[in-house]
Amino acid sequence: MEIRIFEDAASLGLAAADIFAEQLKKNGASVLGLATGASPVPTYNRLIEMYKAGEISFKDVVTFNLDEYCDLPKDDKNSYYTFMHENLFNHVDIQESNVHILDGNAEDTEQEAAAFDAAIKAAGGIDIQLLGIGNNGHIGFNEPSNEFTTGTFKVKLTDSTLQANSRYFDENPMPHYALTMGVGSIMDAKKIVLIATGPAKAQAIFDTVKGEVTPLVPASILQKHPDAVLLLDKAAASLL
Ligand code: PGA
């Protein structure tokens, strides 16, 4: 794992955006794995700026999002579909047909999950996967458990995640289930960029970097990835 430490979330966002921009300049038809949450917002803001400056294009880019809530209308303000459109897709030239976000309202979630994994494979795999990390060490919605997950599946969210994310849910109650790429799907990405900011992530980052590889800290598996880079602000890196 490569570890890079930044003064603050803004400078970290610039560096993360640079990694993605380099990839898009190298291959305009790149396959990107994308994440939601507060962490990637500065990265997306910078990518939008670069697009508007004519430095990069998303015209032929294909995207797969890590996860989506179950039982939440697609256009709810807290759906990850809405998040991605508001924070990135609506501001760049991506083709909607190249955007893949799990349907958390699918009747047959197993089939939805299998189709998603098949679509990643058909696209040639993910070139770069962007990741946040939960306070409990989760990646995507792969919560601490007794074994590492493999492909995309339906997960019951833990209390830690419900607590961390419930602040956004002031109208509808927060869903207790989600569809998420599995740890195996994430590890299949050719490159992984994990971003973490703020003191609440410090313990999870310590466990990820210095602890043993264990499904109790799902992000610890990144120690075994051949090309994983962790971009941290000083607060998230404070226990290293
Ligand atoms: P956050 O979430 O970026 O909103 O902190 C990260 C995560 O839970 O994966």
Coordinates of N, CA and C and ligand atoms in Angstrom, one line a residue:
M1 N 0.8 -1.2 0.0 CA 0.0 0.0 0.0 C 0.9 1.2 0.0
E2 N 0.5 2.2 -0.9 CA 1.2 3.5 -0.8 C 0.4 4.4 0.0
I3 N 1.1 5.2 0.9 CA 0.3 6.1 1.8 C 0.8 7.5 1.5
R4 N -0.1 8.4 1.2 CA 0.2 9.8 1.0 C -0.6 10.6 2.0
I5 N 0.1 11.5 2.7 CA -0.6 12.3 3.7 C -0.6 13.8 3.3
F6 N -1.8 14.4 3.4 CA -2.1 15.8 3.0 C -2.5 16.7 4.2
E7 N -2.3 18.0 3.9 CA -2.6 19.0 5.0 C -4.1 18.9 5.3
D8 N -4.9 18.8 4.3 CA -6.4 19.0 4.5 C -7.1 18.2 3.4
A9 N -8.4 18.2 3.5 CA -9.3 17.5 2.6 C -9.2 18.1 1.2
A10 N -9.0 19.4 1.1 CA -9.0 20.1 -0.2 C -7.8 19.7 -1.0
S11 N -6.6 19.7 -0.4 CA -5.4 19.3 -1.1 C -5.4 17.8 -1.5
L12 N -6.0 17.0 -0.6 CA -6.2 15.6 -0.9 C -7.1 15.4 -2.1
G13 N -8.2 16.2 -2.2 CA -9.1 16.1 -3.3 C -8.4 16.4 -4.6
L14 N -7.6 17.4 -4.6 CA -6.8 17.7 -5.8 C -6.0 16.6 -6.3
A15 N -5.3 15.9 -5.3 CA -4.4 14.8 -5.7 C -5.2 13.6 -6.2
A16 N -6.3 13.3 -5.5 CA -7.1 12.2 -6.0 C -7.7 12.5 -7.4
A17 N -8.1 13.7 -7.7 CA -8.6 14.1 -9.0 C -7.5 13.9 -10.0
D18 N -6.3 14.3 -9.7 CA -5.2 14.1 -10.6 C -5.0 12.7 -11.0
I19 N -5.1 11.8 -10.1 CA -4.9 10.4 -10.4 C -6.0 9.9 -11.5
F20 N -7.2 10.4 -11.3 CA -8.3 10.0 -12.2 C -8.1 10.7 -13.5
A21 N -7.7 12.0 -13.5 CA -7.5 12.7 -14.7 C -6.4 12.1 -15.6
E22 N -5.3 11.7 -14.9 CA -4.2 11.0 -15.7 C -4.8 9.8 -16.4
Q23 N -5.6 9.0 -15.7 CA -6.2 7.8 -16.2 C -7.0 8.1 -17.5
L24 N -7.8 9.2 -17.4 CA -8.7 9.6 -18.5 C -7.9 10.1 -19.7
K25 N -6.8 10.7 -19.4 CA -6.0 11.2 -20.5 C -5.3 10.1 -21.2
K26 N -5.0 9.1 -20.4 CA -4.3 7.9 -21.0 C -5.3 7.1 -21.8
N27 N -6.5 6.9 -21.3 CA -7.6 6.1 -22.0 C -8.9 6.8 -21.7
G28 N -9.4 7.4 -22.8 CA -10.7 8.2 -22.7 C -11.9 7.2 -22.4
A29 N -11.7 5.9 -22.7 CA -12.8 5.0 -22.4 C -12.5 4.2 -21.2
S30 N -11.9 4.8 -20.2 CA -11.6 4.1 -18.9 C -12.9 3.7 -18.2
V31 N -12.7 2.6 -17.4 CA -13.8 2.1 -16.5 C -13.5 2.5 -15.1
L32 N -14.4 3.4 -14.5 CA -14.1 3.9 -13.2 C -15.1 3.3 -12.2
G33 N -14.6 3.0 -11.0 CA -15.4 2.6 -9.9 C -15.5 3.8 -9.0
L34 N -16.8 4.2 -8.7 CA -17.0 5.4 -8.0 C -17.6 5.2 -6.6
A35 N -17.4 6.2 -5.7 CA -17.9 6.1 -4.4 C -18.8 7.3 -4.0
T36 N -19.6 7.2 -3.0 CA -20.4 8.3 -2.5 C -19.9 8.6 -1.1
G37 N -20.6 9.5 -0.5 CA -20.2 10.0 0.9 C -19.6 11.3 0.8
A38 N -19.2 11.8 2.0 CA -18.6 13.2 2.0 C -17.2 13.2 1.5
S39 N -16.4 12.1 1.7 CA -15.0 12.0 1.3 C -14.7 12.4 -0.2
P40 N -15.5 11.8 -1.1 CA -15.1 12.1 -2.5 C -15.6 13.4 -3.1
V41 N -16.3 14.2 -2.3 CA -16.9 15.4 -2.9 C -15.8 16.4 -3.4
P42 N -14.7 16.7 -2.7 CA -13.7 17.6 -3.2 C -13.1 17.0 -4.5
T43 N -12.9 15.7 -4.6 CA -12.4 15.0 -5.8 C -13.3 15.3 -7.0
Y44 N -14.6 15.1 -6.8 CA -15.6 15.3 -7.9 C -15.6 16.7 -8.3
N45 N -15.5 17.6 -7.3 CA -15.5 19.1 -7.6 C -14.4 19.4 -8.5
R46 N -13.2 18.9 -8.2 CA -12.0 19.1 -9.0 C -12.1 18.5 -10.4
L47 N -12.7 17.3 -10.5 CA -12.8 16.7 -11.8 C -13.8 17.5 -12.7
I48 N -14.8 18.1 -12.1 CA -15.8 18.9 -12.8 C -15.0 20.1 -13.4
E49 N -14.2 20.7 -12.5 CA -13.4 21.9 -12.9 C -12.5 21.6 -14.1
M50 N -11.9 20.4 -14.0 CA -11.0 20.0 -15.1 C -11.8 19.7 -16.4
Y51 N -13.0 19.2 -16.3 CA -13.8 19.0 -17.4 C -14.2 20.3 -18.0
K52 N -14.6 21.2 -17.2 CA -15.0 22.6 -17.7 C -13.9 23.3 -18.3
A53 N -12.7 23.0 -17.9 CA -11.5 23.7 -18.5 C -11.0 23.0 -19.7
G54 N -11.7 21.9 -20.1 CA -11.4 21.2 -21.3 C -10.2 20.3 -21.2
E55 N -9.8 20.0 -19.9 CA -8.7 19.1 -19.7 C -9.0 17.6 -19.8
I56 N -10.2 17.3 -19.5 CA -10.6 15.9 -19.5 C -12.0 15.8 -20.0
S57 N -12.4 14.6 -20.5 CA -13.7 14.3 -21.0 C -14.2 13.0 -20.4
F58 N -15.5 12.9 -20.2 CA -16.1 11.7 -19.7 C -17.0 11.0 -20.8
K59 N -16.8 11.5 -22.0 CA -17.7 11.1 -23.1 C -17.7 9.6 -23.3
D60 N -16.6 8.9 -23.2 CA -16.6 7.5 -23.4 C -16.3 6.7 -22.1
V61 N -16.3 7.4 -21.0 CA -16.0 6.8 -19.7 C -17.2 5.9 -19.2
V62 N -16.9 4.8 -18.6 CA -17.9 3.9 -18.1 C -17.7 3.9 -16.6
T63 N -18.8 4.0 -15.8 CA -18.7 4.0 -14.4 C -19.6 2.9 -13.7
F64 N -19.1 2.5 -12.6 CA -19.8 1.5 -11.7 C -19.7 2.1 -10.3
N65 N -20.9 2.2 -9.7 CA -20.8 2.7 -8.3 C -20.8 1.6 -7.3
L66 N -20.1 1.8 -6.2 CA -19.9 0.8 -5.2 C -21.2 0.2 -4.7
D67 N -22.2 1.1 -4.4 CA -23.3 0.6 -3.6 C -24.5 1.5 -3.8
E68 N -25.7 1.0 -3.3 CA -26.9 1.8 -3.3 C -27.8 1.2 -2.2
Y69 N -28.6 2.1 -1.6 CA -29.5 1.7 -0.5 C -30.7 0.9 -1.2
C70 N -31.2 0.0 -0.4 CA -32.4 -0.8 -0.8 C -33.6 0.0 -0.2
D71 N -34.7 -0.2 -0.9 CA -36.0 0.3 -0.5 C -36.0 1.9 -0.3
L72 N -35.3 2.5 -1.2 CA -35.3 4.0 -1.1 C -35.6 4.4 -2.6
P73 N -36.6 5.3 -2.8 CA -36.9 5.7 -4.2 C -35.6 6.2 -4.9
K74 N -35.4 5.8 -6.2 CA -34.2 6.2 -6.9 C -33.9 7.7 -6.9
D75 N -35.0 8.5 -6.9 CA -34.8 9.9 -6.9 C -34.9 10.6 -5.5
D76 N -34.9 9.8 -4.5 CA -34.8 10.3 -3.1 C -33.6 11.1 -3.0
K77 N -33.6 12.2 -2.2 CA -32.4 13.0 -2.1 C -31.2 12.3 -1.5
N78 N -31.4 11.2 -0.8 CA -30.3 10.5 -0.2 C -29.9 9.2 -1.0
S79 N -30.6 9.0 -2.2 CA -30.1 7.8 -2.9 C -28.7 8.1 -3.5
Y80 N -28.0 7.1 -3.8 CA -26.7 7.3 -4.3 C -26.8 7.6 -5.8
Y81 N -27.9 7.2 -6.4 CA -28.2 7.7 -7.8 C -28.3 9.2 -7.8
T82 N -29.0 9.8 -6.9 CA -29.1 11.3 -6.8 C -27.8 11.9 -6.5
F83 N -27.1 11.3 -5.5 CA -25.8 11.8 -5.1 C -24.8 11.9 -6.3
M84 N -24.7 10.9 -7.1 CA -23.8 10.8 -8.2 C -24.1 11.8 -9.3
H85 N -25.5 12.0 -9.5 CA -25.9 12.9 -10.5 C -25.6 14.4 -10.1
E86 N -26.0 14.6 -8.8 CA -25.8 16.0 -8.3 C -24.3 16.4 -8.2
N87 N -23.5 15.4 -7.8 CA -22.1 15.7 -7.5 C -21.1 15.5 -8.6
L88 N -21.6 14.8 -9.7 CA -20.6 14.6 -10.8 C -21.3 14.5 -12.1
F89 N -22.2 13.6 -12.3 CA -22.7 13.2 -13.7 C -23.4 14.4 -14.4
N90 N -24.2 15.2 -13.6 CA -24.9 16.3 -14.2 C -24.0 17.4 -14.7
H91 N -22.8 17.4 -14.3 CA -21.9 18.5 -14.6 C -20.8 18.1 -15.7
V92 N -20.8 16.9 -16.2 CA -19.8 16.5 -17.1 C -20.5 15.8 -18.3
D93 N -19.7 15.4 -19.3 CA -20.3 14.9 -20.6 C -20.5 13.4 -20.6
I94 N -20.7 12.8 -19.4 CA -20.8 11.3 -19.4 C -22.1 10.9 -20.1
Q95 N -22.2 9.7 -20.7 CA -23.4 9.2 -21.3 C -24.1 8.4 -20.3
E96 N -25.4 8.7 -20.1 CA -26.2 8.0 -19.0 C -26.1 6.5 -19.2
S97 N -26.0 6.0 -20.5 CA -26.0 4.6 -20.7 C -24.7 4.0 -20.2
N98 N -23.7 4.8 -20.0 CA -22.4 4.2 -19.5 C -22.3 4.3 -17.9
V99 N -23.4 4.8 -17.3 CA -23.4 4.9 -15.8 C -24.1 3.6 -15.3
H100 N -23.5 3.0 -14.3 CA -24.1 1.8 -13.7 C -24.2 2.0 -12.2
I101 N -25.4 2.1 -11.8 CA -25.7 2.2 -10.3 C -26.7 1.1 -10.0
L102 N -26.4 0.3 -8.9 CA -27.2 -0.8 -8.6 C -28.7 -0.3 -8.3
D103 N -29.6 -1.1 -8.7 CA -31.0 -0.8 -8.4 C -31.4 -1.4 -7.1
G104 N -31.4 -0.6 -6.0 CA -31.8 -1.1 -4.7 C -33.2 -1.5 -4.5
N105 N -34.0 -1.2 -5.6 CA -35.4 -1.5 -5.5 C -35.8 -2.7 -6.4
A106 N -34.7 -3.3 -6.9 CA -35.0 -4.5 -7.8 C -35.7 -5.6 -7.0
E107 N -36.7 -6.2 -7.8 CA -37.5 -7.3 -7.1 C -36.6 -8.5 -6.7
D108 N -35.7 -8.8 -7.7 CA -34.8 -9.9 -7.5 C -33.4 -9.4 -7.3
T109 N -33.0 -9.2 -6.0 CA -31.7 -8.5 -5.8 C -30.6 -9.4 -6.1
E110 N -30.8 -10.7 -6.0 CA -29.7 -11.6 -6.4 C -29.3 -11.5 -7.9
Q111 N -30.4 -11.4 -8.7 CA -30.2 -11.2 -10.1 C -29.6 -9.9 -10.5
E112 N -30.1 -8.8 -9.8 CA -29.5 -7.5 -9.9 C -28.0 -7.5 -9.7
A113 N -27.6 -8.2 -8.6 CA -26.2 -8.2 -8.2 C -25.4 -9.0 -9.2
A114 N -25.9 -10.1 -9.7 CA -25.2 -10.9 -10.6 C -25.0 -10.2 -12.0
A115 N -26.1 -9.5 -12.4 CA -26.0 -8.7 -13.6 C -25.0 -7.6 -13.5
F116 N -24.9 -7.0 -12.3 CA -23.9 -5.9 -12.1 C -22.5 -6.4 -12.2
D117 N -22.2 -7.6 -11.6 CA -20.9 -8.2 -11.7 C -20.6 -8.6 -13.1
A118 N -21.6 -9.1 -13.8 CA -21.4 -9.5 -15.2 C -21.1 -8.2 -16.1
A119 N -21.7 -7.1 -15.8 CA -21.5 -5.9 -16.5 C -20.1 -5.4 -16.3
I120 N -19.6 -5.5 -15.1 CA -18.2 -5.0 -14.8 C -17.2 -5.9 -15.7
K121 N -17.5 -7.2 -15.7 CA -16.6 -8.1 -16.4 C -16.7 -7.8 -17.9
A122 N -17.9 -7.6 -18.4 CA -18.1 -7.3 -19.8 C -17.4 -6.0 -20.2
A123 N -17.3 -5.0 -19.3 CA -16.6 -3.8 -19.6 C -15.1 -3.9 -19.5
G124 N -14.6 -5.1 -19.1 CA -13.2 -5.3 -19.1 C -12.6 -5.1 -17.7
G125 N -13.4 -4.9 -16.7 CA -12.9 -4.7 -15.3 C -12.7 -3.2 -15.0
I126 N -12.6 -2.9 -13.8 CA -12.5 -1.5 -13.3 C -11.0 -1.1 -13.3
D127 N -10.7 0.0 -14.0 CA -9.4 0.5 -14.1 C -8.9 1.2 -12.8
I128 N -9.8 2.1 -12.2 CA -9.5 2.6 -10.9 C -10.7 2.6 -10.1
Q129 N -10.6 2.1 -8.9 CA -11.8 2.2 -7.9 C -11.5 3.2 -6.9
L130 N -12.4 4.1 -6.7 CA -12.3 5.1 -5.7 C -13.1 4.6 -4.4
L131 N -12.5 4.7 -3.3 CA -13.1 4.2 -2.0 C -13.0 5.2 -0.9
G132 N -14.1 5.3 -0.1 CA -14.0 5.9 1.2 C -13.8 4.8 2.2
I133 N -13.9 5.1 3.4 CA -13.8 4.0 4.5 C -14.7 4.4 5.6
G134 N -15.4 3.4 6.1 CA -16.3 3.7 7.3 C -15.5 3.8 8.5
N135 N -16.1 4.4 9.6 CA -15.5 4.5 10.9 C -15.2 3.1 11.4
N136 N -15.9 2.1 10.9 CA -15.7 0.8 11.4 C -14.8 0.0 10.4
G137 N -14.2 0.7 9.4 CA -13.3 0.0 8.5 C -14.1 -0.6 7.3
H138 N -15.3 -0.3 7.1 CA -16.0 -0.8 5.9 C -15.6 -0.2 4.7
I139 N -15.7 -0.9 3.6 CA -15.4 -0.4 2.2 C -16.7 -0.8 1.4
G140 N -17.2 0.2 0.6 CA -18.5 0.0 0.0 C -19.4 -0.2 1.3
F141 N -20.3 -1.1 1.2 CA -21.1 -1.4 2.5 C -20.7 -2.8 3.0
N142 N -19.4 -3.2 2.8 CA -18.9 -4.4 3.3 C -18.6 -4.2 4.8
E143 N -19.5 -4.6 5.6 CA -19.3 -4.3 7.1 C -18.4 -5.4 7.7
P144 N -17.9 -5.1 8.9 CA -17.1 -6.0 9.6 C -17.8 -7.3 9.7
S145 N -17.2 -8.5 9.4 CA -17.9 -9.8 9.6 C -16.8 -10.8 9.7
N146 N -17.3 -12.1 9.7 CA -16.3 -13.2 9.9 C -15.6 -13.7 8.6
E147 N -16.1 -13.2 7.5 CA -15.4 -13.6 6.3 C -15.5 -12.5 5.2
F148 N -14.5 -12.4 4.4 CA -14.5 -11.4 3.3 C -15.6 -11.8 2.3
T149 N -16.3 -10.8 1.8 CA -17.3 -11.1 0.8 C -16.7 -11.2 -0.5
T150 N -17.4 -11.7 -1.5 CA -16.9 -11.9 -2.8 C -17.5 -10.9 -3.8
G151 N -18.6 -11.3 -4.5 CA -19.2 -10.5 -5.5 C -20.3 -9.6 -4.8
T152 N -21.0 -8.9 -5.7 CA -22.1 -7.9 -5.3 C -23.2 -8.7 -4.5
F153 N -23.7 -8.1 -3.5 CA -24.7 -8.8 -2.7 C -25.5 -7.8 -1.9
K154 N -26.6 -8.3 -1.2 CA -27.4 -7.5 -0.4 C -27.0 -7.6 1.1
V155 N -26.8 -6.4 1.7 CA -26.2 -6.4 3.1 C -27.1 -5.7 4.1
K156 N -27.1 -6.2 5.3 CA -27.8 -5.5 6.4 C -26.7 -4.5 7.0
L157 N -27.1 -3.3 7.1 CA -26.2 -2.3 7.6 C -26.0 -2.4 9.1
T158 N -24.8 -2.1 9.6 CA -24.5 -2.2 11.0 C -25.0 -0.9 11.7
D159 N -25.0 -1.0 13.0 CA -25.4 0.2 13.8 C -24.4 1.3 13.6
S160 N -23.1 1.0 13.5 CA -22.1 2.1 13.3 C -22.4 2.8 12.0
T161 N -22.8 2.1 10.9 CA -23.1 2.8 9.6 C -24.4 3.5 9.7
L162 N -25.4 2.9 10.4 CA -26.7 3.6 10.5 C -26.5 4.9 11.3
Q163 N -25.7 4.9 12.3 CA -25.4 6.1 13.1 C -24.7 7.1 12.3
A164 N -23.6 6.7 11.5 CA -22.8 7.6 10.7 C -23.6 8.3 9.6
N165 N -24.6 7.6 9.0 CA -25.3 8.1 7.9 C -26.7 8.6 8.2
S166 N -27.2 8.3 9.3 CA -28.6 8.7 9.6 C -28.8 10.2 9.6
R167 N -27.7 11.0 9.9 CA -27.8 12.4 9.9 C -28.3 13.0 8.6
Y168 N -28.2 12.3 7.5 CA -28.7 12.8 6.2 C -30.2 12.5 6.0
F169 N -30.8 11.6 6.9 CA -32.2 11.2 6.6 C -33.1 11.9 7.6
D170 N -33.6 13.1 7.1 CA -34.5 13.9 7.9 C -36.0 13.7 7.5
E171 N -36.2 13.2 6.3 CA -37.6 12.9 5.8 C -37.9 11.5 5.9
N172 N -37.3 10.6 5.1 CA -37.6 9.2 5.1 C -36.6 8.6 6.1
P173 N -37.0 7.5 6.8 CA -36.1 6.8 7.7 C -35.0 6.2 6.9
M174 N -33.8 6.1 7.5 CA -32.7 5.5 6.8 C -32.9 4.0 6.5
P175 N -32.7 3.6 5.3 CA -32.8 2.1 5.0 C -31.8 1.3 5.8
H176 N -32.2 0.1 6.1 CA -31.4 -0.8 6.9 C -30.6 -1.8 6.0
Y177 N -30.9 -1.8 4.7 CA -30.3 -2.7 3.8 C -29.7 -1.9 2.6
A178 N -28.7 -2.5 2.0 CA -28.1 -1.9 0.8 C -27.6 -3.1 -0.1
L179 N -27.4 -2.7 -1.4 CA -26.7 -3.6 -2.3 C -25.3 -3.0 -2.4
T180 N -24.3 -3.9 -2.4 CA -22.9 -3.4 -2.5 C -22.0 -4.3 -3.2
M181 N -21.1 -3.8 -3.9 CA -20.0 -4.6 -4.5 C -19.4 -5.4 -3.3
G182 N -19.0 -6.6 -3.5 CA -18.3 -7.3 -2.5 C -16.8 -6.9 -2.4
V183 N -16.1 -7.4 -1.4 CA -14.7 -7.1 -1.2 C -13.9 -7.7 -2.4
G184 N -14.4 -8.9 -2.9 CA -13.8 -9.5 -4.0 C -13.9 -8.7 -5.3
S185 N -15.1 -8.1 -5.5 CA -15.3 -7.2 -6.7 C -14.3 -6.0 -6.6
I186 N -14.2 -5.5 -5.4 CA -13.4 -4.3 -5.2 C -11.9 -4.6 -5.4
M187 N -11.5 -5.8 -4.9 CA -10.1 -6.2 -5.1 C -9.7 -6.5 -6.5
D188 N -10.7 -6.8 -7.3 CA -10.5 -7.0 -8.8 C -10.1 -5.8 -9.5
A189 N -10.3 -4.6 -9.0 CA -10.0 -3.4 -9.7 C -8.5 -3.3 -9.9
K190 N -8.1 -2.8 -11.0 CA -6.6 -2.8 -11.3 C -5.9 -1.8 -10.4
K191 N -6.5 -0.7 -10.0 CA -5.9 0.2 -9.1 C -7.0 0.7 -8.1
I192 N -6.6 0.9 -6.9 CA -7.6 1.3 -5.8 C -7.1 2.6 -5.2
V193 N -7.9 3.6 -5.1 CA -7.6 4.9 -4.4 C -8.5 5.1 -3.3
L194 N -8.0 4.9 -2.1 CA -8.9 5.1 -0.9 C -8.6 6.5 -0.3
I195 N -9.7 7.2 0.0 CA -9.5 8.6 0.6 C -10.2 8.6 2.0
A196 N -9.5 9.2 2.9 CA -10.0 9.3 4.3 C -9.6 10.6 4.9
T197 N -10.6 11.3 5.5 CA -10.3 12.6 6.1 C -11.0 12.6 7.5
G198 N -10.3 13.3 8.4 CA -11.0 13.6 9.7 C -10.6 12.6 10.8
P199 N -10.7 13.0 12.0 CA -10.3 12.2 13.2 C -11.1 10.9 13.4
A200 N -12.4 10.9 12.9 CA -13.2 9.8 13.1 C -12.7 8.5 12.4
K201 N -11.9 8.8 11.3 CA -11.4 7.7 10.5 C -10.0 7.2 11.0
A202 N -9.4 7.8 12.0 CA -8.0 7.5 12.4 C -7.8 6.1 12.8
Q203 N -8.8 5.6 13.7 CA -8.6 4.2 14.1 C -8.8 3.2 13.0
A204 N -9.8 3.4 12.1 CA -10.0 2.5 11.0 C -8.7 2.5 10.1
I205 N -8.1 3.7 9.9 CA -6.9 3.8 9.1 C -5.8 3.0 9.7
F206 N -5.6 3.2 11.0 CA -4.6 2.5 11.7 C -4.7 1.0 11.6
D207 N -6.0 0.5 11.8 CA -6.2 -0.9 11.7 C -6.0 -1.4 10.3
T208 N -6.3 -0.6 9.3 CA -6.2 -1.0 7.9 C -4.7 -1.1 7.5
V209 N -3.9 -0.2 8.0 CA -2.5 -0.1 7.6 C -1.6 -1.0 8.5
K210 N -1.8 -0.9 9.8 CA -0.9 -1.6 10.7 C -1.5 -2.9 11.3
G211 N -2.7 -3.1 11.2 CA -3.3 -4.3 11.8 C -3.2 -5.5 10.9
E212 N -3.7 -6.6 11.4 CA -3.7 -7.9 10.5 C -4.8 -7.8 9.5
V213 N -4.6 -8.5 8.4 CA -5.7 -8.6 7.4 C -6.8 -9.4 7.9
T214 N -7.9 -8.8 8.2 CA -9.1 -9.5 8.8 C -10.4 -8.9 8.3
P215 N -11.4 -9.8 8.1 CA -12.7 -9.3 7.6 C -13.4 -8.5 8.7
L216 N -12.8 -8.5 9.9 CA -13.4 -7.6 11.0 C -13.0 -6.1 10.7
V217 N -12.0 -5.9 9.8 CA -11.7 -4.6 9.3 C -11.6 -4.8 7.8
P218 N -12.7 -4.7 7.1 CA -12.7 -5.0 5.7 C -11.6 -4.3 4.8
A219 N -11.3 -3.1 5.2 CA -10.3 -2.3 4.4 C -8.9 -2.9 4.5
S220 N -8.7 -3.7 5.5 CA -7.3 -4.3 5.8 C -6.9 -5.2 4.6
I221 N -7.9 -5.7 3.8 CA -7.5 -6.5 2.7 C -6.7 -5.8 1.6
L222 N -6.8 -4.4 1.7 CA -6.1 -3.6 0.7 C -4.6 -3.8 0.8
Q223 N -4.1 -4.3 2.0 CA -2.7 -4.6 2.2 C -2.2 -5.6 1.1
K224 N -3.2 -6.4 0.6 CA -2.8 -7.5 -0.4 C -3.0 -7.0 -1.8
H225 N -3.5 -5.8 -2.0 CA -3.7 -5.4 -3.4 C -2.4 -4.9 -4.0
P226 N -2.1 -5.2 -5.3 CA -0.8 -4.8 -5.8 C -0.7 -3.3 -6.1
D227 N -1.8 -2.6 -6.2 CA -1.7 -1.2 -6.6 C -2.8 -0.4 -5.8
A228 N -2.6 -0.3 -4.5 CA -3.6 0.5 -3.7 C -2.9 1.7 -3.1
V229 N -3.5 2.8 -3.2 CA -2.9 4.0 -2.6 C -3.9 4.6 -1.7
L230 N -3.4 5.0 -0.5 CA -4.3 5.6 0.5 C -4.0 7.1 0.6
L231 N -4.9 8.0 0.3 CA -4.7 9.4 0.5 C -5.4 9.8 1.8
L232 N -4.6 10.4 2.7 CA -5.1 10.7 4.0 C -4.9 12.1 4.4
D233 N -5.8 12.7 5.1 CA -5.4 14.0 5.7 C -4.7 13.7 7.0
K234 N -4.1 14.8 7.6 CA -3.3 14.6 8.8 C -4.1 14.0 9.9
A235 N -5.4 14.3 10.0 CA -6.2 13.8 11.1 C -6.5 12.3 11.0
A236 N -6.8 11.9 9.7 CA -7.0 10.5 9.5 C -5.8 9.7 9.7
A237 N -4.6 10.3 9.5 CA -3.3 9.6 9.6 C -2.7 9.7 11.0
S238 N -3.4 10.3 11.9 CA -2.8 10.7 13.2 C -2.3 9.6 14.0
L239 N -2.9 8.4 13.8 CA -2.4 7.2 14.7 C -1.4 6.4 14.0
L240 N -1.0 6.7 12.8 CA 0.0 5.9 12.1 C 1.4 6.2 12.6
Ligands
PGA1 P1 -17.9 9.3 4.3 O1 -18.3 7.8 4.1 O2 -17.1 9.6 3.1 O3 -19.2 10.0 4.2 O4 -17.2 9.5 5.5 C1 -17.3 6.9 3.8 C2 -17.8 5.5 3.9 O5 -18.6 5.2 4.8 O6 -17.4 4.6 3.1

